Amino acid sequence: MNGTAESRVAVIGFAAADVSVTTSGVETLAPVFEAALGQAGLERREIDFWCSGSSDYLAGRAFSFVNAVDAIGAVPPIAESHVEMDAAWALYEAYIKILAGEASTALVYGFGKGTAGDPARVLALQLDPYTVAPLWPDSISVAALQARLGIDAGLFSERDLAAVAAGREEASCVETLLDRPYLRMPLREHDVARVADGASAVVLAAADRVGGRRAAWISGIGHRVDPQGFGERDLTAVPSASAAAVDAGGLDGVQVAALHAPFTHQELLLRRALGLPDAVRTVAFGADAMFSAGLSRIGAAAGEVMAGRASVAAAHATAGPLLQQNLVCVLTAEVAA
Amino acid sequence: MDTLSAPLTIAFDYTRSLGPVLGRFMAGLRDRRVLGGRTADGRVHVPPLEYDPGTHEPVTELVEVSPAGTVISWTWIDRPLEGQPLDRPFGWALIRLDGADTPLLHAVDAGAAGAMSTGMRVRIRWAPTPSGHIRDIECFEPGTGEPAGATTEPEPVTIMTTPIRLHYRHSTSVEESGYLRGLAEGRIVGRRCPDCRKVYVPPRVCPACGVATDEAVEVADRGTVTTFCVVNVPFAGQRLTPPYVVAQVLLDGADIPIPHLILGVPAADVRMGLRVAAVWRDRADWSTTPENIDHFEPAGEPDAPYETFAEHL
């Protein structure tokens, strides 16, 4: 979906935390809200719509998103919604809400304590519940199957994966990384983004509420999904990412990209699917703070624009197994004509 | 201050209804046969799809494929995780069975990673007592095999059960830890919101103001029943015999009630405004848990006037 002069929405605030003390996330969210609202120059009561992304499976708590509303302060009542996905998809909902004229400001947040359980086992439960999940395939093994398909197809080598990792871990060199043992052949530990605790928040505003604030304008956003069966799609292509980029108006002119790639080989698959030239700089992906990591990529891309380091930036978020679902958001320094 | 945390295991046996396609697929497995679903383009999908992604029509044609196939991709796991098909190192693989056009995911009992390769031939090792479940395929092993051949079509499986068991470490906040440690000493400690001055027990981020509660406030172990329900329905794990009363008890000094049992009084005599007092367990059994308070019982005081708790309903 493309923003036009009549329907303009901007990111005006972003904050993130790389910890989550409690499994509820509430204590982590309260200061994150404060920081994001502070950057946006808005008061809590000036937010028309709140939207979150999280999953109860991550920390084993029922209705944790209801609990998290405590961090908002819901008296008098607020307008609120939730997606059981990465909060990048909550941002999509909030964006639509603003375009629809039902809100002129929104705060989108994601949170999760990924280290509360064993995420590699927890993620097995997002797979087909009849024929796959009962086998408990851990997320890292499943990713390794995808990586090998890419290597066998000649798309990249283990060295290429290590080069991506070297870009993520400062002070590591490719040779040293390749000497490390396999975690799941052909993946080594550095190919797997560490699952982390965390939370983040993005503040959105319609054009008439942006005023003189620093802003990164959403020029386009799209999200698509591929079939869930591992045998039902080419695991080395990411058609949903390509389609989402088209829906977002294309990535021509993008100078910097913030990709959400939980595994190094997925960053290479994504660059290919999105058609990103080598000249496009990337904001290195660190730890995978599940359910806020994708939203934080949008925050990071917006930050590049707001800081003046890029005039056009792309953010990407993924959900589901093996890059099944993908969202692409293009942000610009100037209002789209 | 160190915060308290504790292990938490959640488990549930998911029972899932199977439609006409997966019901026949699982019935096939019970007979040690693998059925694929043919879509309008002629492709055979294993596992079968319920709907044709091209025509969107229900898939009705199931055909038997071979129990042997070819590894399309693989990896190796040295330390298998709970619930996985094998408890010794094994390979995960995408396997395209002979006669199928799509690969399925399963385990390969190959002994060592060195025995695995893309393109290797593997066959199903069937579970000793098949039940109409994907786990009727115990795993794959290196080798070849042939289809069992047509038999009379068995009755479709209608339900499959999958036990789910997940382990977590539940972590409390600084405020919650203070509350739990107070309980271990027989004290009930809430926290006051710096904005609205309300006292929350157990302490939490003030849900009205969205700010952390800071000042610790000890409240009484007696209070007022604001509202209640009579439990008449038996349920799994129930510890008391119905009927019994669960009430919201507004402790003196707190602004939010806690739920607890009201015992020592006939259910019919429990009422809004009833004054109640905590009955603590034997001190020797106390720990950092709200279970230190066994239940509440009438305090023998006159009922509290409605106005004193109306704001807390």
XYZ file of C-alpha atoms in Angstrom:
650
model
C 0.000 0.000 0.000
C 1.416 3.384 -0.948
C 1.014 6.590 0.969
C -0.238 9.601 -1.005
C -0.300 13.253 -0.174
C -3.794 12.813 1.272
C -2.899 9.795 3.344
C 0.428 10.344 4.974
C 1.661 8.605 8.073
C 5.036 9.059 9.713
C 7.146 7.421 12.373
C 7.881 10.119 14.932
C 9.258 8.093 17.827
C 11.052 4.847 18.579
C 12.517 3.190 21.652
C 13.675 -0.298 22.516
C 14.918 -2.282 25.483
C 17.198 -5.271 25.218
C 16.085 -6.830 28.481
C 12.877 -8.143 29.946
C 13.125 -8.837 33.642
C 9.728 -10.386 34.049
C 7.806 -12.844 31.935
C 4.951 -10.322 31.797
C 6.984 -7.601 30.108
C 5.005 -4.855 31.840
C 7.940 -3.509 33.824
C 10.021 -3.358 30.634
C 7.346 -1.653 28.579
C 6.578 1.262 30.897
C 9.986 2.975 30.409
C 10.032 2.059 26.680
C 6.713 3.856 26.210
C 8.057 6.840 28.112
C 11.153 7.034 25.895
C 9.241 6.615 22.607
C 6.637 9.188 23.613
C 9.413 11.518 24.766
C 11.059 11.348 21.351
C 7.693 11.913 19.665
C 6.880 14.821 21.947
C 3.493 13.378 22.818
C 1.762 12.647 26.097
C 0.340 9.226 26.803
C -3.213 10.590 26.612
C -2.554 11.990 23.151
C -2.265 8.470 21.695
C -5.504 7.528 19.904
C -4.707 3.871 19.284
C -2.433 1.292 20.908
C -1.498 -1.917 19.113
C 0.807 -4.715 20.245
C 2.453 -7.887 19.026
C 3.417 -10.757 21.309
C 2.879 -14.458 21.853
C 1.809 -16.278 24.981
C 3.822 -19.325 23.957
C 7.085 -17.415 24.257
C 7.001 -17.103 28.038
C 4.190 -19.514 28.846
C 1.726 -16.923 30.107
C -1.928 -16.840 29.164
C -3.304 -13.533 27.872
C 0.012 -11.758 28.432
C -1.028 -9.014 26.027
C -3.915 -8.136 28.353
C -1.489 -7.977 31.253
C 0.779 -5.716 29.202
C -1.977 -3.106 28.920
C -1.114 -2.274 32.544
C 1.930 -0.476 31.190
C -0.305 1.890 29.213
C -2.496 3.050 32.057
C -5.910 2.301 30.625
C -7.996 4.722 32.682
C -9.934 6.322 31.101
C -10.429 3.512 28.595
C -8.137 3.331 25.576
C -8.534 1.949 22.066
C -6.305 -1.103 21.841
C -5.611 -4.115 19.655
C -3.174 -7.005 19.479
C -1.674 -9.383 16.936
C -0.161 -12.742 17.841
C 2.730 -11.877 15.522
C 5.772 -9.691 15.472
C 4.696 -6.145 16.281
C 5.663 -5.037 12.758
C 2.258 -6.445 11.825
C 0.708 -4.447 14.658
C 2.275 -1.388 13.010
C 0.539 -2.329 9.769
C -2.787 -2.431 11.618
C -2.123 0.935 13.239
C -1.073 2.408 9.884
C -4.361 1.266 8.334
C -6.256 2.610 11.331
C -4.728 6.037 10.763
C -5.312 5.901 6.990
C -8.937 5.015 7.712
C -9.234 8.193 9.728
C -10.053 6.347 12.935
C -6.938 7.588 14.684
C -4.397 10.300 14.106
C -1.755 8.976 16.488
C -0.796 5.434 17.460
C 1.744 3.705 19.646
C 2.773 0.263 18.455
C 4.701 -2.078 20.738
C 6.088 -5.556 20.834
C 7.520 -7.503 23.718
C 8.728 -10.928 24.675
C 10.913 -12.846 27.060
C 12.309 -15.327 24.581
C 14.741 -16.765 27.097
C 11.992 -17.835 29.510
C 11.640 -21.142 27.691
C 13.463 -23.061 24.995
C 12.489 -21.056 21.902
C 13.806 -23.751 19.534
C 11.140 -26.110 20.956
C 8.459 -23.470 21.382
C 8.761 -22.545 17.712
C 8.088 -26.156 16.695
C 4.503 -25.471 17.715
C 3.971 -22.930 14.934
C 4.424 -25.731 12.386
C 1.641 -27.834 10.869
C -0.115 -29.310 13.905
C -1.014 -32.590 12.197
C 2.064 -33.739 10.334
C 5.009 -31.651 11.523
C 4.682 -30.185 15.032
C 4.192 -33.660 16.642
C 7.793 -34.411 15.602
C 9.085 -31.347 17.540
C 11.478 -30.155 14.834
C 13.497 -27.389 16.496
C 13.714 -24.073 14.692
C 17.495 -24.247 14.231
C 17.393 -27.682 12.573
C 14.637 -26.537 10.254
C 16.650 -23.446 9.323
C 19.655 -25.644 8.601
C 17.599 -27.575 6.025
C 16.872 -24.278 4.278
C 20.520 -23.199 4.437
C 21.683 -26.456 2.852
C 19.154 -26.073 0.043
C 20.625 -22.645 -0.675
C 24.191 -23.963 -0.606
C 23.306 -26.964 -2.797
C 21.634 -24.580 -5.254
C 24.846 -22.572 -5.441
C 23.283 -19.412 -4.037
C 25.923 -19.023 -1.312
C 28.594 -20.876 0.606
C 29.338 -21.429 4.286
C 31.982 -18.737 3.850
C 29.324 -16.310 2.636
C 27.285 -17.071 5.752
C 30.324 -16.438 7.916
C 30.860 -13.118 6.134
C 27.331 -12.063 7.107
C 28.069 -13.116 10.686
C 31.346 -11.194 10.692
C 29.345 -8.104 9.791
C 27.081 -8.740 12.761
C 29.718 -9.600 15.349
C 32.365 -6.966 15.640
C 35.938 -8.197 15.933
C 35.270 -11.533 14.310
C 36.845 -12.618 11.051
C 35.555 -15.116 8.533
C 38.438 -17.580 8.967
C 37.973 -17.740 12.717
C 34.242 -18.213 12.334
C 34.683 -21.070 9.857
C 36.897 -22.862 12.390
C 34.008 -23.038 14.809
C 32.078 -26.340 15.146
C 28.695 -26.862 13.542
C 25.600 -26.277 15.589
C 23.388 -27.936 12.987
C 25.214 -28.647 9.734
C 25.716 -26.448 7.743
C 24.930 -23.800 10.389
C 27.362 -22.743 13.089
C 26.547 -20.834 16.231
C 27.314 -17.489 14.592
C 24.735 -18.208 11.869
C 21.952 -18.191 14.438
C 20.880 -14.854 15.897
C 20.725 -15.185 19.650
C 17.130 -15.210 20.860
C 16.877 -12.362 23.320
C 14.453 -10.713 25.678
C 13.226 -7.317 24.711
C 10.569 -4.788 23.878
C 10.195 -1.867 21.535
C 7.720 0.850 20.661
C 7.105 2.992 17.583
C 4.944 6.124 17.575
C 2.985 6.883 14.388
C 1.208 10.085 13.475
C -0.970 11.348 10.643
C 0.400 14.305 8.683
C -1.663 16.888 10.566
C -0.218 15.678 13.872
C 3.414 15.537 12.789
C 3.834 19.289 12.932
C 7.474 20.316 13.049
C 8.625 17.036 14.554
C 11.396 14.934 13.073
C 9.660 12.301 11.020
C 10.261 9.313 8.742
C 7.351 9.125 6.334
C 5.931 5.751 5.387
C 5.851 5.852 1.595
C 4.677 2.268 1.269
C 4.123 -0.892 3.255
C 3.090 -4.409 2.281
C 2.980 -7.865 3.776
C 2.501 -11.281 2.223
C 2.559 -14.917 3.241
C 3.808 -18.093 1.567
C 2.283 -21.572 2.021
C 3.135 -23.119 5.363
C 4.078 -26.603 4.153
C 7.857 -26.924 3.797
C 7.322 -29.030 0.697
C 4.871 -26.576 -0.825
C 7.289 -23.783 -1.647
C 10.801 -23.285 -2.932
C 12.588 -22.670 0.357
C 15.434 -20.839 -1.399
C 13.145 -18.194 -2.857
C 11.103 -15.865 -0.699
C 8.182 -14.944 -2.976
C 6.246 -13.288 -0.172
C 9.146 -10.905 0.524
C 9.418 -10.018 -3.164
C 5.663 -9.420 -3.374
C 5.624 -7.368 -0.170
C 8.360 -5.136 -1.592
C 6.281 -4.571 -4.726
C 3.245 -3.795 -2.576
C 5.356 -1.284 -0.672
C 6.018 0.567 -3.920
C 9.326 -1.086 -4.777
C 12.769 -0.559 -3.311
C 14.293 1.647 -6.005
C 16.275 4.428 -4.431
C 16.617 2.698 -1.084
C 19.969 3.586 0.458
C 19.822 1.533 3.621
C 17.913 -1.569 4.620
C 17.178 -3.031 8.028
C 16.444 -6.727 7.465
C 14.986 -9.114 10.013
C 16.953 -12.286 9.367
C 17.184 -14.658 12.324
C 19.767 -16.755 10.417
C 22.680 -15.536 8.288
C 21.589 -17.484 5.207
C 18.187 -15.796 5.450
C 19.813 -12.375 5.090
C 21.311 -13.556 1.787
C 17.995 -15.070 0.648
C 16.244 -11.816 1.513
C 18.732 -9.568 -0.281
C 18.143 -11.716 -3.341
C 14.354 -11.792 -3.011
C 14.188 -8.055 -2.413
C 16.624 -7.330 -5.244
C 18.845 -5.195 -3.022
C 22.036 -4.162 -4.855
C 25.315 -4.586 -2.973
C 25.510 -0.801 -2.727
C 22.581 -0.754 -0.344
C 23.929 -0.505 3.176
C 22.345 -2.702 5.839
C 21.766 -1.980 9.490
C 23.292 -5.089 11.078
C 20.815 -7.390 12.759
C 21.828 -8.250 16.297
C 19.935 -10.408 18.712
C 16.461 -11.677 17.846
C 14.181 -10.119 20.441
C 11.221 -12.133 19.334
C 7.948 -10.314 18.627
C 9.607 -6.902 18.845
C 12.599 -7.502 16.531
C 10.653 -6.817 13.333
C 9.121 -3.639 14.739
C 12.583 -2.577 15.883
C 13.804 -2.941 12.284
C 11.189 -0.356 11.282
C 12.386 1.800 14.161
C 15.993 1.390 13.019
C 15.181 2.280 9.406
C 13.176 5.294 10.574
C 16.140 6.288 12.724
C 18.414 6.284 9.656
C 16.029 8.686 7.938
C 15.406 10.899 10.952
C 19.140 11.200 11.623
C 19.709 12.274 8.024
C 21.890 9.271 7.168
C 19.482 8.217 4.409
C 16.651 9.827 2.494
C 15.036 6.466 1.649
C 15.251 3.430 3.939
C 13.608 0.026 3.852
C 12.641 -2.104 6.820
C 11.761 -5.773 6.709
C 10.124 -8.044 9.274
C 9.547 -11.763 9.138
C 7.260 -14.172 10.969
C 6.485 -17.848 10.795
C 8.976 -20.586 9.917
C 11.676 -20.110 7.284
C 10.707 -16.605 6.167
C 7.127 -17.693 5.539
C 5.593 -14.271 6.183
C 7.265 -11.033 5.259
C 6.550 -7.349 5.681
C 8.345 -4.544 3.901
C 8.066 -0.877 4.871
C 9.683 1.979 2.957
C 10.438 5.179 4.835
C 11.423 8.527 3.349
C 12.670 11.855 4.593
C 10.298 13.759 2.347
C 6.547 13.465 2.166
C 5.518 11.364 -0.813
C 4.167 13.462 -3.643
C 17.602 -7.043 44.837
C 17.555 -10.500 43.329
C 14.171 -11.258 41.889
C 12.475 -14.579 42.442
C 11.951 -17.029 39.630
C 10.638 -20.566 39.448
C 10.311 -23.355 36.918
C 6.988 -23.603 35.142
C 5.856 -26.482 32.962
C 2.709 -26.245 30.906
C 1.306 -29.354 29.277
C -1.794 -30.227 27.335
C -2.929 -33.135 25.194
C -4.187 -31.473 22.034
C -6.932 -33.523 20.409
C -7.506 -32.487 16.830
C -10.295 -33.447 14.475
C -9.113 -34.725 11.124
C -10.987 -33.866 7.967
C -11.596 -36.247 5.062
C -8.073 -35.845 3.656
C -5.876 -36.049 6.756
C -8.228 -38.690 8.210
C -7.496 -40.959 5.251
C -3.778 -40.068 5.336
C -3.519 -41.074 9.015
C -5.573 -44.237 8.414
C -3.079 -45.113 5.687
C -0.177 -44.707 8.100
C -1.967 -47.050 10.527
C -1.915 -49.638 7.709
C 1.747 -48.791 6.984
C 0.920 -47.103 3.721
C 1.661 -43.510 2.708
C -1.050 -41.692 0.786
C -0.406 -38.532 -1.167
C -3.009 -36.076 -2.395
C -3.212 -35.388 -6.121
C -4.002 -31.831 -7.145
C -5.540 -30.779 -10.464
C -2.106 -30.108 -11.969
C -1.282 -33.791 -11.454
C 1.211 -33.212 -8.651
C 1.161 -35.572 -5.675
C 1.613 -33.830 -2.325
C 2.896 -35.701 0.741
C 1.581 -34.847 3.269
C -1.617 -34.265 1.275
C -3.193 -30.819 1.063
C -6.826 -30.441 2.040
C -7.476 -27.911 -0.711
C -5.940 -27.534 -4.129
C -3.895 -24.303 -4.107
C -4.505 -23.888 -7.844
C -8.242 -24.515 -8.122
C -9.214 -24.014 -4.449
C -11.331 -27.189 -4.714
C -11.210 -29.867 -2.001
C -8.587 -32.532 -2.660
C -10.326 -35.900 -3.034
C -7.905 -38.155 -4.894
C -5.409 -39.913 -2.649
C -2.807 -42.201 -4.168
C -0.325 -44.498 -2.498
C 3.332 -43.543 -2.758
C 6.439 -45.486 -1.804
C 7.712 -45.743 1.782
C 11.150 -45.069 0.312
C 12.494 -41.847 -1.054
C 15.348 -39.430 -1.537
C 16.843 -36.912 0.873
C 16.502 -33.397 -0.575
C 18.153 -31.588 2.335
C 19.424 -32.626 5.745
C 21.034 -31.530 8.973
C 22.288 -33.313 12.062
C 21.350 -32.916 15.703
C 23.818 -34.181 18.310
C 21.618 -33.674 21.340
C 18.001 -34.420 20.469
C 15.385 -32.350 22.263
C 12.454 -33.615 24.290
C 9.700 -35.046 22.129
C 11.767 -35.555 18.982
C 11.515 -38.903 17.142
C 14.847 -40.314 18.362
C 16.743 -39.917 21.624
C 20.179 -40.442 20.069
C 21.934 -38.214 17.510
C 20.021 -38.236 14.231
C 19.471 -36.387 11.001
C 16.531 -34.155 10.155
C 15.738 -34.350 6.478
C 13.367 -33.231 3.785
C 12.492 -36.483 2.023
C 10.727 -36.822 -1.304
C 9.061 -40.215 -1.367
C 9.059 -42.079 -4.682
C 5.817 -41.175 -6.410
C 5.481 -37.849 -4.590
C 6.279 -34.375 -5.920
C 6.780 -32.643 -2.571
C 9.136 -33.521 0.288
C 8.105 -34.131 3.879
C 10.104 -33.460 7.028
C 11.200 -36.352 9.236
C 14.069 -37.876 11.186
C 16.693 -40.195 9.716
C 18.366 -42.744 11.990
C 21.715 -42.780 10.203
C 24.069 -43.313 13.157
C 26.451 -40.510 12.258
C 26.390 -37.260 10.330
C 28.945 -38.734 7.947
C 26.345 -41.236 6.778
C 24.000 -38.460 5.641
C 24.078 -36.888 2.205
C 21.816 -35.047 -0.175
C 20.404 -37.603 -2.592
C 20.739 -40.542 -0.188
C 18.042 -43.201 -0.324
C 15.982 -43.755 2.815
C 12.914 -45.745 3.798
C 10.344 -45.550 6.542
C 10.847 -47.466 9.779
C 7.334 -48.010 11.064
C 6.384 -47.706 14.726
C 5.692 -51.112 16.308
C 2.085 -50.256 17.168
C 0.625 -47.781 14.684
C -2.343 -45.723 15.857
C -3.246 -43.426 12.980
C -0.786 -40.611 13.777
C 2.185 -39.023 12.025
C 4.342 -40.722 14.674
C 3.370 -44.080 13.125
C 6.428 -43.222 11.047
C 8.987 -43.855 13.783
C 11.728 -42.405 11.580
C 13.508 -43.077 8.312
C 16.592 -45.268 7.865
C 19.031 -45.720 4.992
C 17.641 -48.187 2.487
C 15.000 -48.828 -0.146
C 11.483 -50.206 -0.128
C 8.316 -50.775 -2.110
C 4.695 -49.719 -1.555
C 2.618 -52.233 0.396
C 0.084 -52.244 -2.434
C -3.605 -51.569 -2.471
C -5.774 -52.926 0.302
C -9.357 -52.080 1.091
C -9.608 -48.452 2.112
C -9.726 -48.293 5.921
C -12.074 -46.097 7.927
C -10.568 -42.613 8.202
C -9.062 -41.626 11.526
C -11.258 -38.926 13.065
C -9.180 -37.615 15.985
C -5.485 -37.433 16.719
C -3.944 -36.570 20.055
C -0.652 -34.729 20.418
C 0.752 -34.124 23.894
C 2.421 -30.733 24.239
C 4.853 -30.061 27.061
C 6.808 -26.830 27.412
C 9.195 -25.752 30.144
C 9.794 -22.198 31.246
C 11.381 -20.217 34.005
C 8.857 -17.696 35.279
C 10.439 -14.485 36.554
C 8.843 -11.985 38.891
C 9.413 -8.259 39.134
C 11.265 -6.574 41.977
C 7.891 -5.561 43.401
C 6.390 -9.036 43.123
C 9.501 -10.527 44.717
C 9.102 -8.169 47.670
C 5.497 -9.258 48.023
C 6.406 -12.972 47.935
C 9.275 -12.517 50.413
C 6.894 -10.653 52.733
C 4.485 -13.569 52.598
C 7.303 -15.887 53.698
C 7.444 -13.757 56.880
C 3.690 -13.657 57.334
C 3.357 -10.088 56.036
C 1.315 -8.788 53.100
C 3.195 -5.992 51.332
C 1.657 -3.926 48.551
C 2.923 -0.876 46.717
C 1.499 2.604 46.300
C 1.187 4.380 42.944
C 3.059 7.692 43.051
C 0.399 9.303 40.837
C -3.015 8.128 42.025
C -1.870 6.965 45.501
C -3.738 3.658 45.212
C -2.201 0.642 46.946
C -1.912 -2.499 44.863
C -1.733 -5.977 46.394
C 0.024 -7.856 44.879
C 2.101 -4.919 43.666
C 2.114 -4.199 39.942
C 2.602 -1.348 37.515
C -0.398 0.907 38.186
C -2.869 -0.165 35.496
C -4.655 3.196 35.687
C -1.601 5.426 35.433
C 0.910 3.179 33.638
C 3.698 3.940 36.108
C 5.684 1.713 38.456
C 4.421 1.638 42.020
C 7.210 2.605 44.376
C 6.379 2.952 48.088
C 6.048 -0.389 49.920
C 2.926 -0.506 52.099
C 2.113 -3.309 54.523
C -1.600 -4.070 54.585
C -3.740 -6.055 57.059
C -4.459 -9.759 56.791
C -8.145 -9.041 57.219
C -10.613 -7.256 55.029
C -14.018 -7.095 53.361
C -15.721 -9.382 50.855
C -16.532 -7.104 47.903
C -18.057 -9.755 45.693
C -18.060 -13.543 45.535
C -19.220 -16.625 43.696
C -20.358 -20.043 44.846
C -18.495 -22.820 43.049
C -20.944 -25.620 42.337
C -19.213 -27.236 39.384
C -16.606 -29.981 39.797
C -13.485 -29.720 37.617
C -10.175 -31.548 37.128
C -7.702 -30.828 39.903
C -10.336 -29.372 42.243
C -9.116 -29.484 45.837
C -12.363 -28.742 47.685
C -15.744 -30.377 47.435
C -18.422 -28.055 46.007
C -20.239 -25.984 46.994
C -17.634 -23.534 48.271
C -17.053 -19.805 47.971
C -14.393 -17.865 46.110
C -14.509 -14.174 46.964
C -12.754 -10.931 46.214
C -11.306 -9.755 49.530
C -10.365 -6.091 49.898
C -7.644 -6.164 52.549
C -7.664 -3.204 54.947
C -5.190 -0.683 53.529
C -5.359 -1.980 49.944
C -7.227 -0.506 46.980
C -7.609 -3.662 44.933
C -9.118 -6.934 46.171
C -7.414 -10.325 46.015
C -9.307 -13.523 45.174
C -9.401 -16.166 47.915
C -11.461 -18.932 49.492
C -14.023 -18.163 52.184
C -14.416 -21.177 54.480
C -15.793 -21.759 57.957
C -19.189 -20.402 57.002
C -22.034 -21.921 54.939
C -21.888 -20.721 51.338
C -25.387 -19.301 51.692
C -24.212 -16.989 54.477
C -21.399 -15.320 52.532
C -22.393 -11.792 51.490
C -20.976 -8.552 50.143
C -19.516 -6.551 53.020
C -18.735 -9.633 55.130
C -15.639 -8.976 57.222
C -13.107 -11.795 56.982
C -9.674 -12.654 58.394
C -6.833 -14.701 56.911
C -6.230 -18.191 58.255
C -2.535 -18.823 57.816
C -1.047 -22.257 57.398
C 1.352 -23.625 59.985
C 4.301 -21.240 60.124
C 6.735 -24.115 59.520
C 5.206 -24.542 56.054
C 5.551 -20.914 54.944
C 7.527 -20.042 51.864
C 7.473 -17.321 49.200
C 3.926 -18.121 48.115
C 0.399 -16.767 48.557
C -0.532 -20.327 49.538
C 0.756 -19.462 53.032
C -2.761 -18.129 53.556
C -4.950 -21.230 53.501
C -8.253 -19.356 53.302
C -10.266 -16.539 54.852
C -13.031 -16.963 57.396
C -15.528 -14.601 59.052
C -13.778 -12.169 61.392
C -16.811 -11.832 63.660
C -17.090 -8.084 63.006
C -20.157 -6.146 61.840
C -20.508 -6.025 58.039
C -18.748 -3.155 56.260
C -21.165 -0.551 54.824
C -21.509 -0.723 51.022
C -20.061 2.780 50.581
C -16.725 1.654 52.075
C -16.040 -0.775 49.224
C -18.291 0.495 46.416
C -15.305 2.049 44.646
C -13.482 -1.284 44.587
C -16.071 -3.433 42.811
